[in-house]
CSV table of C-alpha atoms and ligand atoms in Angstrom, one decimal:
chain,number,residue,atom,x,y,z
A,27,MET,CA,-126.7,-123.1,105.6
A,28,ASN,CA,-124.3,-123.7,107.8
A,29,ARG,CA,-120.1,-122.3,106.8
A,30,ARG,CA,-118.5,-126.0,106.8
A,31,PRO,CA,-115.5,-125.7,108.6
A,32,THR,CA,-112.0,-127.0,106.7
A,33,ILE,CA,-110.7,-129.6,107.2
A,34,ALA,CA,-108.1,-128.3,109.4
A,35,GLU,CA,-110.5,-126.1,111.0
A,36,GLN,CA,-112.3,-129.2,112.2
A,37,LEU,CA,-108.9,-131.6,113.1
A,38,ALA,CA,-108.3,-128.3,116.1
A,39,ARG,CA,-111.5,-128.9,117.1
A,40,GLN,CA,-110.7,-131.8,118.6
A,41,GLY,CA,-107.9,-130.7,120.1
A,42,ILE,CA,-105.0,-132.0,117.0
A,43,SER,CA,-102.2,-129.8,117.6
A,44,ARG,CA,-100.2,-127.8,115.0
A,45,ARG,CA,-97.1,-130.8,115.3
A,46,ALA,CA,-100.1,-133.8,115.3
A,47,PHE,CA,-102.1,-132.3,112.3
A,48,LEU,CA,-98.8,-131.9,110.5
A,49,LYS,CA,-97.6,-135.4,110.9
A,50,PHE,CA,-101.3,-135.8,109.4
A,51,CYS,CA,-100.3,-134.5,106.4
A,52,ALA,CA,-97.3,-136.4,106.3
A,53,ALA,CA,-99.1,-139.8,106.7
A,54,THR,CA,-101.9,-138.3,104.2
A,55,ALA,CA,-98.8,-137.9,101.9
A,56,SER,CA,-97.9,-141.2,102.1
A,57,LEU,CA,-100.4,-142.5,101.0
A,58,MET,CA,-101.9,-140.8,98.3
A,59,ALA,CA,-98.5,-142.8,97.5
A,60,LEU,CA,-96.6,-139.1,97.5
A,61,PRO,CA,-93.1,-137.6,99.0
A,62,PRO,CA,-93.1,-136.5,102.9
A,63,GLY,CA,-91.8,-133.4,101.5
A,64,MET,CA,-95.7,-133.2,100.0
A,65,ALA,CA,-96.4,-132.6,104.0
A,66,PRO,CA,-96.9,-128.9,103.7
A,67,ALA,CA,-98.4,-128.5,100.6
A,68,ILE,CA,-101.4,-130.6,101.6
A,69,ALA,CA,-101.2,-128.7,104.6
A,70,GLU,CA,-101.8,-125.9,103.3
A,71,ALA,CA,-104.5,-127.4,101.3
A,72,LEU,CA,-105.8,-128.4,104.5
A,73,GLY,CA,-105.8,-125.9,105.6
A,74,LYS,CA,-108.7,-124.3,102.8
A,75,ILE,CA,-110.9,-126.5,102.2
A,76,ARG,CA,-113.4,-127.5,103.8
A,77,ARG,CA,-115.7,-131.3,104.2
A,78,PRO,CA,-117.3,-131.9,101.9
A,79,SER,CA,-121.0,-133.6,101.6
A,80,VAL,CA,-120.5,-137.7,100.4
A,81,ILE,CA,-123.3,-139.8,99.4
A,82,TRP,CA,-122.8,-143.3,99.3
A,83,LEU,CA,-124.6,-145.3,96.9
A,84,SER,CA,-125.2,-149.1,97.6
A,85,PHE,CA,-126.3,-151.4,93.6
A,86,GLN,CA,-125.5,-154.8,93.0
A,87,GLU,CA,-122.7,-155.7,94.7
A,88,CYS,CA,-121.6,-157.8,97.9
A,89,THR,CA,-120.9,-155.4,100.1
A,90,GLY,CA,-117.3,-156.2,100.0
A,91,CYS,CA,-116.3,-153.4,98.7
A,92,THR,CA,-117.8,-151.6,102.1
A,93,GLU,CA,-116.2,-154.7,104.4
A,94,SER,CA,-112.2,-153.4,102.4
A,95,LEU,CA,-113.1,-150.1,103.9
A,96,THR,CA,-114.5,-150.8,106.9
A,97,ARG,CA,-110.6,-152.8,107.3
A,98,SER,CA,-108.5,-149.4,106.7
A,99,HIS,CA,-105.8,-149.5,108.7
A,100,SER,CA,-104.5,-145.6,108.0
A,101,PRO,CA,-106.4,-143.9,108.3
A,102,THR,CA,-109.6,-145.4,109.0
A,103,VAL,CA,-112.6,-145.0,107.8
A,104,GLU,CA,-113.7,-143.8,111.4
A,105,SER,CA,-111.0,-141.0,111.5
A,106,LEU,CA,-111.7,-140.3,107.7
A,107,ILE,CA,-115.6,-139.5,108.5
A,108,PHE,CA,-115.0,-137.3,111.1
A,109,ASP,CA,-111.8,-135.3,109.7
A,110,MET,CA,-112.3,-135.3,106.8
A,111,ILE,CA,-115.7,-136.2,105.1
A,112,SER,CA,-119.2,-135.6,105.8
A,113,LEU,CA,-120.3,-139.3,105.3
A,114,ASP,CA,-124.7,-138.3,104.3
A,115,TYR,CA,-125.4,-141.4,103.3
A,116,HIS,CA,-124.6,-145.0,103.3
A,117,HIS,CA,-126.8,-147.9,103.4
A,118,THR,CA,-124.6,-150.2,105.5
A,119,LEU,CA,-123.1,-147.3,107.9
A,120,GLN,CA,-125.4,-144.6,109.0
A,121,ALA,CA,-128.3,-144.9,111.8
A,122,ALA,CA,-131.1,-143.2,109.8
A,123,SER,CA,-133.7,-145.8,107.6
A,124,GLY,CA,-136.8,-145.6,105.4
A,125,GLU,CA,-138.0,-141.7,105.0
A,126,ALA,CA,-135.6,-140.4,106.8
A,127,ALA,CA,-132.8,-142.0,105.3
A,128,GLU,CA,-134.0,-141.0,101.6
A,129,HIS,CA,-134.0,-137.6,103.4
A,130,ALA,CA,-130.7,-137.2,104.4
A,131,ARG,CA,-129.3,-137.5,101.0
A,132,GLU,CA,-131.4,-135.1,99.6
A,133,GLU,CA,-130.5,-132.9,102.2
A,134,ALA,CA,-127.1,-134.0,101.0
A,135,MET,CA,-127.7,-132.9,97.6
A,136,LYS,CA,-128.0,-129.3,97.8
A,137,GLU,CA,-124.7,-129.2,99.4
A,138,PRO,CA,-122.6,-127.6,96.6
A,139,GLY,CA,-119.7,-130.0,95.1
A,140,TYR,CA,-120.8,-132.8,97.5
A,141,LEU,CA,-119.3,-136.1,95.7
A,142,VAL,CA,-121.2,-139.4,94.8
A,143,LEU,CA,-119.1,-142.5,95.8
A,144,VAL,CA,-120.8,-145.3,94.4
A,145,ASP,CA,-120.7,-149.2,94.7
A,146,GLY,CA,-122.0,-151.3,93.0
A,147,SER,CA,-123.0,-151.6,89.1
A,148,ILE,CA,-126.4,-150.5,88.0
A,149,PRO,CA,-129.1,-152.6,86.3
A,150,ILE,CA,-130.8,-150.8,83.1
A,151,LYS,CA,-132.4,-154.4,81.6
A,152,ASP,CA,-136.3,-153.6,81.4
A,153,GLY,CA,-136.7,-149.9,82.7
A,154,GLY,CA,-133.3,-151.3,85.4
A,155,ILE,CA,-136.8,-153.3,87.6
A,156,TYR,CA,-134.2,-155.6,88.7
A,157,SER,CA,-132.5,-153.3,92.3
A,158,THR,CA,-134.8,-150.5,93.5
A,159,ILE,CA,-133.9,-148.9,96.9
A,160,ALA,CA,-136.8,-147.1,98.2
A,161,GLY,CA,-139.3,-148.0,95.5
A,162,ILE,CA,-136.8,-145.8,93.0
A,163,SER,CA,-134.1,-147.8,90.6
A,164,ASN,CA,-130.5,-147.6,90.4
A,165,LEU,CA,-130.6,-145.9,87.0
A,166,GLN,CA,-133.4,-143.4,88.5
A,167,MET,CA,-131.0,-142.7,92.1
A,168,LEU,CA,-127.5,-142.4,91.0
A,169,LYS,CA,-129.2,-140.2,87.7
A,170,ASP,CA,-130.4,-137.8,90.2
A,171,THR,CA,-127.8,-138.2,92.8
A,172,VAL,CA,-125.1,-137.3,89.8
A,173,GLU,CA,-126.9,-134.1,88.1
A,174,ASN,CA,-125.8,-131.7,91.1
A,175,ALA,CA,-122.6,-133.6,91.7
A,176,ALA,CA,-118.5,-131.9,91.7
A,177,ALA,CA,-117.1,-135.9,90.6
A,178,VAL,CA,-117.9,-139.7,91.0
A,179,VAL,CA,-115.6,-142.1,92.6
A,180,SER,CA,-117.0,-145.7,91.5
A,181,ILE,CA,-115.2,-148.0,94.0
A,182,GLY,CA,-115.0,-151.2,93.4
A,183,THR,CA,-115.2,-153.4,89.9
A,184,CYS,CA,-118.4,-153.1,89.6
A,185,ALA,CA,-119.1,-149.9,90.1
A,186,ALA,CA,-116.4,-148.8,87.8
A,187,PHE,CA,-116.3,-151.6,84.4
A,188,GLY,CA,-119.9,-153.6,85.6
A,189,GLY,CA,-117.5,-156.7,87.8
A,190,ILE,CA,-119.6,-159.7,88.5
A,191,PRO,CA,-123.0,-158.5,87.7
A,192,MET,CA,-122.3,-157.5,84.5
A,193,ALA,CA,-120.3,-160.7,83.9
A,194,ASN,CA,-122.0,-163.5,81.1
A,195,PRO,CA,-125.3,-163.7,80.5
A,196,ASN,CA,-125.5,-160.1,82.1
A,197,PRO,CA,-129.5,-160.9,83.5
A,198,THR,CA,-129.6,-157.6,85.0
A,199,GLY,CA,-127.9,-155.4,81.6
A,200,ALA,CA,-125.9,-154.5,84.6
A,201,ALA,CA,-122.8,-152.0,84.0
A,202,GLY,CA,-120.6,-149.8,85.5
A,203,VAL,CA,-121.0,-146.0,86.6
A,204,GLN,CA,-118.9,-144.3,82.5
A,205,ALA,CA,-120.1,-146.5,80.5
A,206,LEU,CA,-123.8,-145.4,81.6
A,207,MET,CA,-121.9,-141.7,81.5
A,208,ASP,CA,-120.6,-142.7,77.9
A,209,GLN,CA,-124.5,-143.7,76.6
A,210,GLY,CA,-125.9,-140.4,78.2
A,211,LEU,CA,-128.5,-142.2,80.7
A,212,ILE,CA,-126.8,-139.9,83.5
A,213,ALA,CA,-125.4,-136.9,83.3
A,214,ARG,CA,-121.6,-136.9,82.3
A,215,LYS,CA,-119.1,-135.8,84.9
A,216,PRO,CA,-115.6,-136.2,86.3
A,217,VAL,CA,-115.3,-139.8,87.5
A,218,ILE,CA,-112.2,-141.7,89.2
A,219,ASN,CA,-112.5,-145.3,88.8
A,220,VAL,CA,-111.1,-147.4,91.6
A,221,PRO,CA,-111.9,-151.4,90.8
A,222,GLY,CA,-110.9,-154.5,92.4
A,223,CYS,CA,-113.2,-157.1,93.5
A,224,PRO,CA,-113.0,-155.5,96.1
A,225,PRO,CA,-110.8,-152.7,95.7
A,226,ILE,CA,-107.9,-152.2,98.5
A,227,PRO,CA,-108.7,-150.1,101.7
A,228,ALA,CA,-105.6,-147.9,101.8
A,229,VAL,CA,-106.4,-147.4,98.0
A,230,ILE,CA,-109.8,-145.9,98.9
A,231,THR,CA,-108.6,-143.6,101.3
A,232,GLY,CA,-105.8,-142.5,99.4
A,233,VAL,CA,-108.3,-141.9,96.2
A,234,LEU,CA,-110.2,-140.4,99.0
A,235,ALA,CA,-107.2,-138.1,100.4
A,236,HIS,CA,-106.0,-136.5,97.0
A,237,TYR,CA,-109.3,-136.0,96.0
A,238,LEU,CA,-110.3,-134.0,98.9
A,239,THR,CA,-106.4,-132.4,99.5
A,240,PHE,CA,-105.8,-131.0,96.3
A,241,GLY,CA,-109.7,-131.2,94.9
A,242,ALA,CA,-108.7,-132.3,91.4
A,243,ILE,CA,-108.9,-135.2,89.6
A,244,PRO,CA,-105.4,-137.6,90.2
A,245,PRO,CA,-103.3,-138.5,86.7
A,246,LEU,CA,-105.5,-141.6,85.9
A,247,ASP,CA,-104.9,-144.0,83.3
A,248,ALA,CA,-107.4,-145.1,80.5
A,249,LEU,CA,-109.4,-146.9,81.9
A,250,GLY,CA,-110.3,-143.9,84.3
A,251,ARG,CA,-108.2,-145.4,87.6
A,252,PRO,CA,-105.5,-142.9,89.5
A,253,LEU,CA,-101.6,-144.3,88.2
A,254,ASN,CA,-100.4,-143.8,91.7
A,255,PHE,CA,-101.6,-147.0,92.6
A,256,TYR,CA,-102.7,-148.5,89.4
A,257,GLY,CA,-99.3,-147.3,87.2
A,258,ASP,CA,-97.6,-151.0,87.6
A,259,SER,CA,-98.7,-154.3,87.3
A,260,ILE,CA,-99.0,-156.8,89.8
A,261,HIS,CA,-95.9,-158.4,88.0
A,262,ASP,CA,-93.6,-155.4,87.4
A,263,ARG,CA,-93.8,-155.0,91.6
A,264,CYS,CA,-94.2,-158.8,93.0
A,265,TYR,CA,-91.2,-160.6,94.9
A,266,ARG,CA,-91.7,-163.4,92.7
A,267,ARG,CA,-91.2,-161.8,89.7
A,268,PRO,CA,-87.0,-162.7,89.6
A,269,PHE,CA,-88.0,-166.7,90.0
A,270,TYR,CA,-90.2,-165.6,87.2
A,271,ASP,CA,-86.8,-163.7,85.0
A,272,GLN,CA,-85.1,-167.2,86.0
A,273,GLY,CA,-87.6,-168.9,84.3
A,274,LYS,CA,-88.7,-170.7,87.8
A,275,PHE,CA,-92.8,-171.9,87.9
A,276,ALA,CA,-94.6,-173.5,90.5
A,277,LYS,CA,-96.0,-176.3,88.5
A,278,THR,CA,-99.0,-177.4,90.9
A,279,PHE,CA,-99.4,-176.1,94.1
A,280,ASP,CA,-97.9,-177.6,96.9
A,281,ASP,CA,-94.6,-179.3,94.9
A,282,GLU,CA,-90.5,-178.0,95.4
A,283,GLY,CA,-91.1,-175.2,92.9
A,284,ALA,CA,-94.5,-173.7,95.5
A,285,ARG,CA,-92.7,-174.4,98.3
A,286,LYS,CA,-89.3,-172.4,97.7
A,287,GLY,CA,-91.4,-169.4,96.2
A,288,TRP,CA,-91.8,-169.8,92.7
A,289,CYS,CA,-93.1,-167.7,90.0
A,290,LEU,CA,-97.5,-168.5,89.6
A,291,PHE,CA,-98.0,-168.0,86.3
A,292,GLU,CA,-97.9,-171.4,85.2
A,293,LEU,CA,-100.5,-171.2,87.4
A,294,GLY,CA,-102.6,-169.1,86.1
A,295,CYS,CA,-101.7,-165.9,88.1
A,296,LYS,CA,-103.0,-163.0,86.1
A,297,GLY,CA,-100.2,-160.6,87.2
A,298,PRO,CA,-98.9,-159.7,83.5
A,299,THR,CA,-102.2,-158.2,83.2
A,300,THR,CA,-103.3,-156.1,86.1
A,301,HIS,CA,-102.7,-153.2,87.2
A,302,ASN,CA,-103.4,-152.7,90.6
A,303,ALA,CA,-101.2,-152.1,94.1
A,304,CYS,CA,-101.9,-155.4,95.9
A,305,ALA,CA,-97.9,-156.4,95.4
A,306,THR,CA,-96.8,-152.3,96.7
A,307,THR,CA,-99.3,-152.0,99.9
A,308,LYS,CA,-100.9,-155.4,100.7
A,309,TRP,CA,-103.4,-156.1,102.8
A,310,ASN,CA,-104.2,-156.1,106.5
A,311,ASP,CA,-101.7,-153.6,107.5
A,312,GLY,CA,-99.9,-154.6,105.1
A,313,THR,CA,-99.4,-157.5,106.4
A,314,SER,CA,-99.9,-160.1,102.9
A,315,PHE,CA,-101.3,-160.1,99.5
A,316,PRO,CA,-102.9,-162.8,97.7
A,317,ILE,CA,-100.1,-164.2,95.6
A,318,GLU,CA,-97.9,-163.9,98.9
A,319,SER,CA,-100.8,-166.7,100.4
A,320,GLY,CA,-99.8,-169.4,97.4
A,321,HIS,CA,-102.4,-168.1,94.9
A,322,GLY,CA,-102.4,-166.4,91.3
A,323,CYS,CA,-104.1,-163.0,91.1
A,324,ILE,CA,-107.1,-163.5,89.7
A,325,GLY,CA,-107.2,-160.2,87.7
A,326,CYS,CA,-109.9,-158.2,89.4
A,327,SER,CA,-109.3,-155.1,88.9
A,328,GLU,CA,-109.7,-155.0,85.3
A,329,PRO,CA,-112.3,-154.6,83.6
A,330,ASN,CA,-114.4,-158.5,82.6
A,331,PHE,CA,-112.3,-160.8,84.8
A,332,TRP,CA,-114.9,-162.7,85.9
A,333,ASP,CA,-115.0,-163.3,82.0
A,334,ALA,CA,-111.7,-163.7,81.0
A,335,GLY,CA,-111.3,-167.0,81.1
A,336,SER,CA,-109.9,-169.3,84.1
A,337,PHE,CA,-108.5,-167.8,87.1
A,338,TYR,CA,-106.2,-171.2,86.9
A,339,LYS,CA,-104.4,-171.5,82.8
A,340,ALA,CA,-102.0,-169.4,82.4
A,341,LEU,CA,-101.9,-166.4,80.4
A,342,SER,CA,-99.7,-168.1,77.0
A,343,ALA,CA,-97.3,-170.9,77.0
A,344,PRO,CA,-94.8,-170.7,80.0
A,345,ALA,CA,-91.3,-169.1,78.7
A,346,ASP,CA,-89.2,-171.5,77.8
A,347,PRO,CA,-86.9,-171.6,80.3
A,348,LEU,CA,-84.0,-172.3,78.1
A,349,SER,CA,-84.4,-169.1,77.0
A,350,PHE,CA,-83.5,-167.4,80.0
A,351,ALA,CA,-79.9,-168.7,80.3
A,352,ALA,CA,-78.6,-165.5,79.7
A,353,GLY,CA,-79.0,-162.1,81.5
A,354,ALA,CA,-79.1,-160.4,78.0
A,355,ALA,CA,-81.9,-163.2,77.3
A,356,VAL,CA,-83.3,-162.5,79.8
A,357,ALA,CA,-83.8,-159.0,79.8
A,358,GLY,CA,-85.0,-159.9,76.0
A,359,ALA,CA,-87.5,-161.9,76.8
A,360,ALA,CA,-89.2,-160.5,80.0
A,361,VAL,CA,-89.9,-157.6,77.4
A,362,GLY,CA,-91.3,-159.2,74.4
A,363,VAL,CA,-93.9,-161.3,77.0
A,364,GLY,CA,-93.5,-157.5,78.6
A,365,MET,CA,-95.5,-156.6,75.0
A,366,SER,CA,-97.5,-159.2,74.1
A,367,PHE,CA,-99.2,-159.0,77.5
A,368,MET,CA,-100.1,-155.0,76.9
A,369,ASN,CA,-100.7,-155.4,73.4
A,370,ARG,CA,-103.7,-158.6,75.3
A,371,ALA,CA,-104.5,-155.6,77.5
A,372,LYS,CA,-105.0,-153.6,75.3
A,373,LYS,CA,-107.7,-155.8,73.4
A,374,SER,CA,-109.7,-156.3,76.2
A,375,SER,CA,-110.3,-153.2,76.5
A,376,ALA,CA,-111.2,-152.3,73.7
A,377,LYS,CA,-113.6,-155.5,73.8
A,378,ALA,CA,-114.9,-154.1,77.0
A,379,ALA,CA,-115.0,-151.5,74.5
A,380,HIS,CA,-117.4,-152.5,72.6
A,381,GLU,CA,-119.3,-154.3,75.0
A,382,THR,CA,-120.1,-151.2,76.7
A,383,ALA,CA,-121.4,-149.5,72.9
A,384,THR,CA,-124.2,-152.6,73.3
A,385,LEU,CA,-125.4,-151.2,76.7
A,386,LYS,CA,-128.3,-148.8,74.3
A,387,ASP,CA,-129.7,-152.3,73.5
A,388,LEU,CA,-130.4,-153.9,76.1
A,389,GLU,CA,-132.2,-150.7,78.0
A,390,LYS,CA,-136.1,-151.6,77.4
B,21,FSX,FE1,-118.2,-155.6,92.8
B,21,FSX,FE2,-118.8,-154.4,95.8
B,21,FSX,FE3,-116.7,-156.7,94.0
B,21,FSX,FE4,-118.3,-157.3,96.1
B,21,FSX,O1,-120.2,-153.3,97.0
B,21,FSX,S1,-116.1,-155.5,93.5
B,21,FSX,S2,-118.7,-157.9,94.2
B,21,FSX,S3,-116.2,-157.1,96.5
B,21,FSX,O2,-118.8,-155.3,96.8
B,21,FSX,O3,-118.9,-154.1,94.1
């Protein structure tokens, strides 16, 4: 087997100068939400690690996650593929088809330390017959491919938590990757969840860059999401937050408050219970995000978001503007509401855990 070049060697072969390489490392640090001072450490790490083989499996999904990835701007998916990883199998992006494609997957599985990326949920009801690729059920393909993998990255809410295919009544017995490991249906490996329907492209590439650079799973929250991208709620970082704190809420999507950019909480925004980087990283090269476009957050990076109630119903009774009259009262009310949201989020996680426990029942 040929020795794979380190990432630094790969860049040098492409004529990238040392100076440009350090610039690349500074950009990578910012991509990972790390300070620019980390660039030398990143350069040292990238000088040692080799481009790993990556197998990307797509199961029950809408291809939105791949569509999102292809719109990544820094680094672009092309530079990620050519500089940092060897993307050896990806249904949408690979040139090979049929037996040649499956052969590429089998060959990649012989590479030590390969990484498995999954988008889409896995149907397990009735022996997994509801989705097959090359005559192999999604469950069997995932089981075989994960067996010797170094780690799994679940891209999108479907792979992370089941997502829309798992929505009530979940006719295919759809489940996310971690749930299958918890049920003992596939080998247990380190998992990074990168939810969102779809996830933010810069978050997908940022998480991959972190894993590749440091060769380790980044710090995760209780739902397996990297804290540097999912540590804050949308509400924590929303530019409309000052209006929430002042008790100024749009009542309809075209009233005076909406035109003035007031808080969308009463129109059903799920920002307070949703953890993601939309309010900071934004979308389309940092252009905007749903709340900035005038629509509330629908909570797509949380488990069961599709079944969690109407996207247009407020999370709770709107805050009483009178209680926002004094500054101290503002802070107290915000903390109080925040705590109630956190409690609700904990309950929703407990509900997800309960639903995971019933997955075994679905498998026949
Ligand atoms: Fe799911 Fe992704 Fe939503 Fe779609 O692959 S997270 S339905 S954007 O495409 O899996």
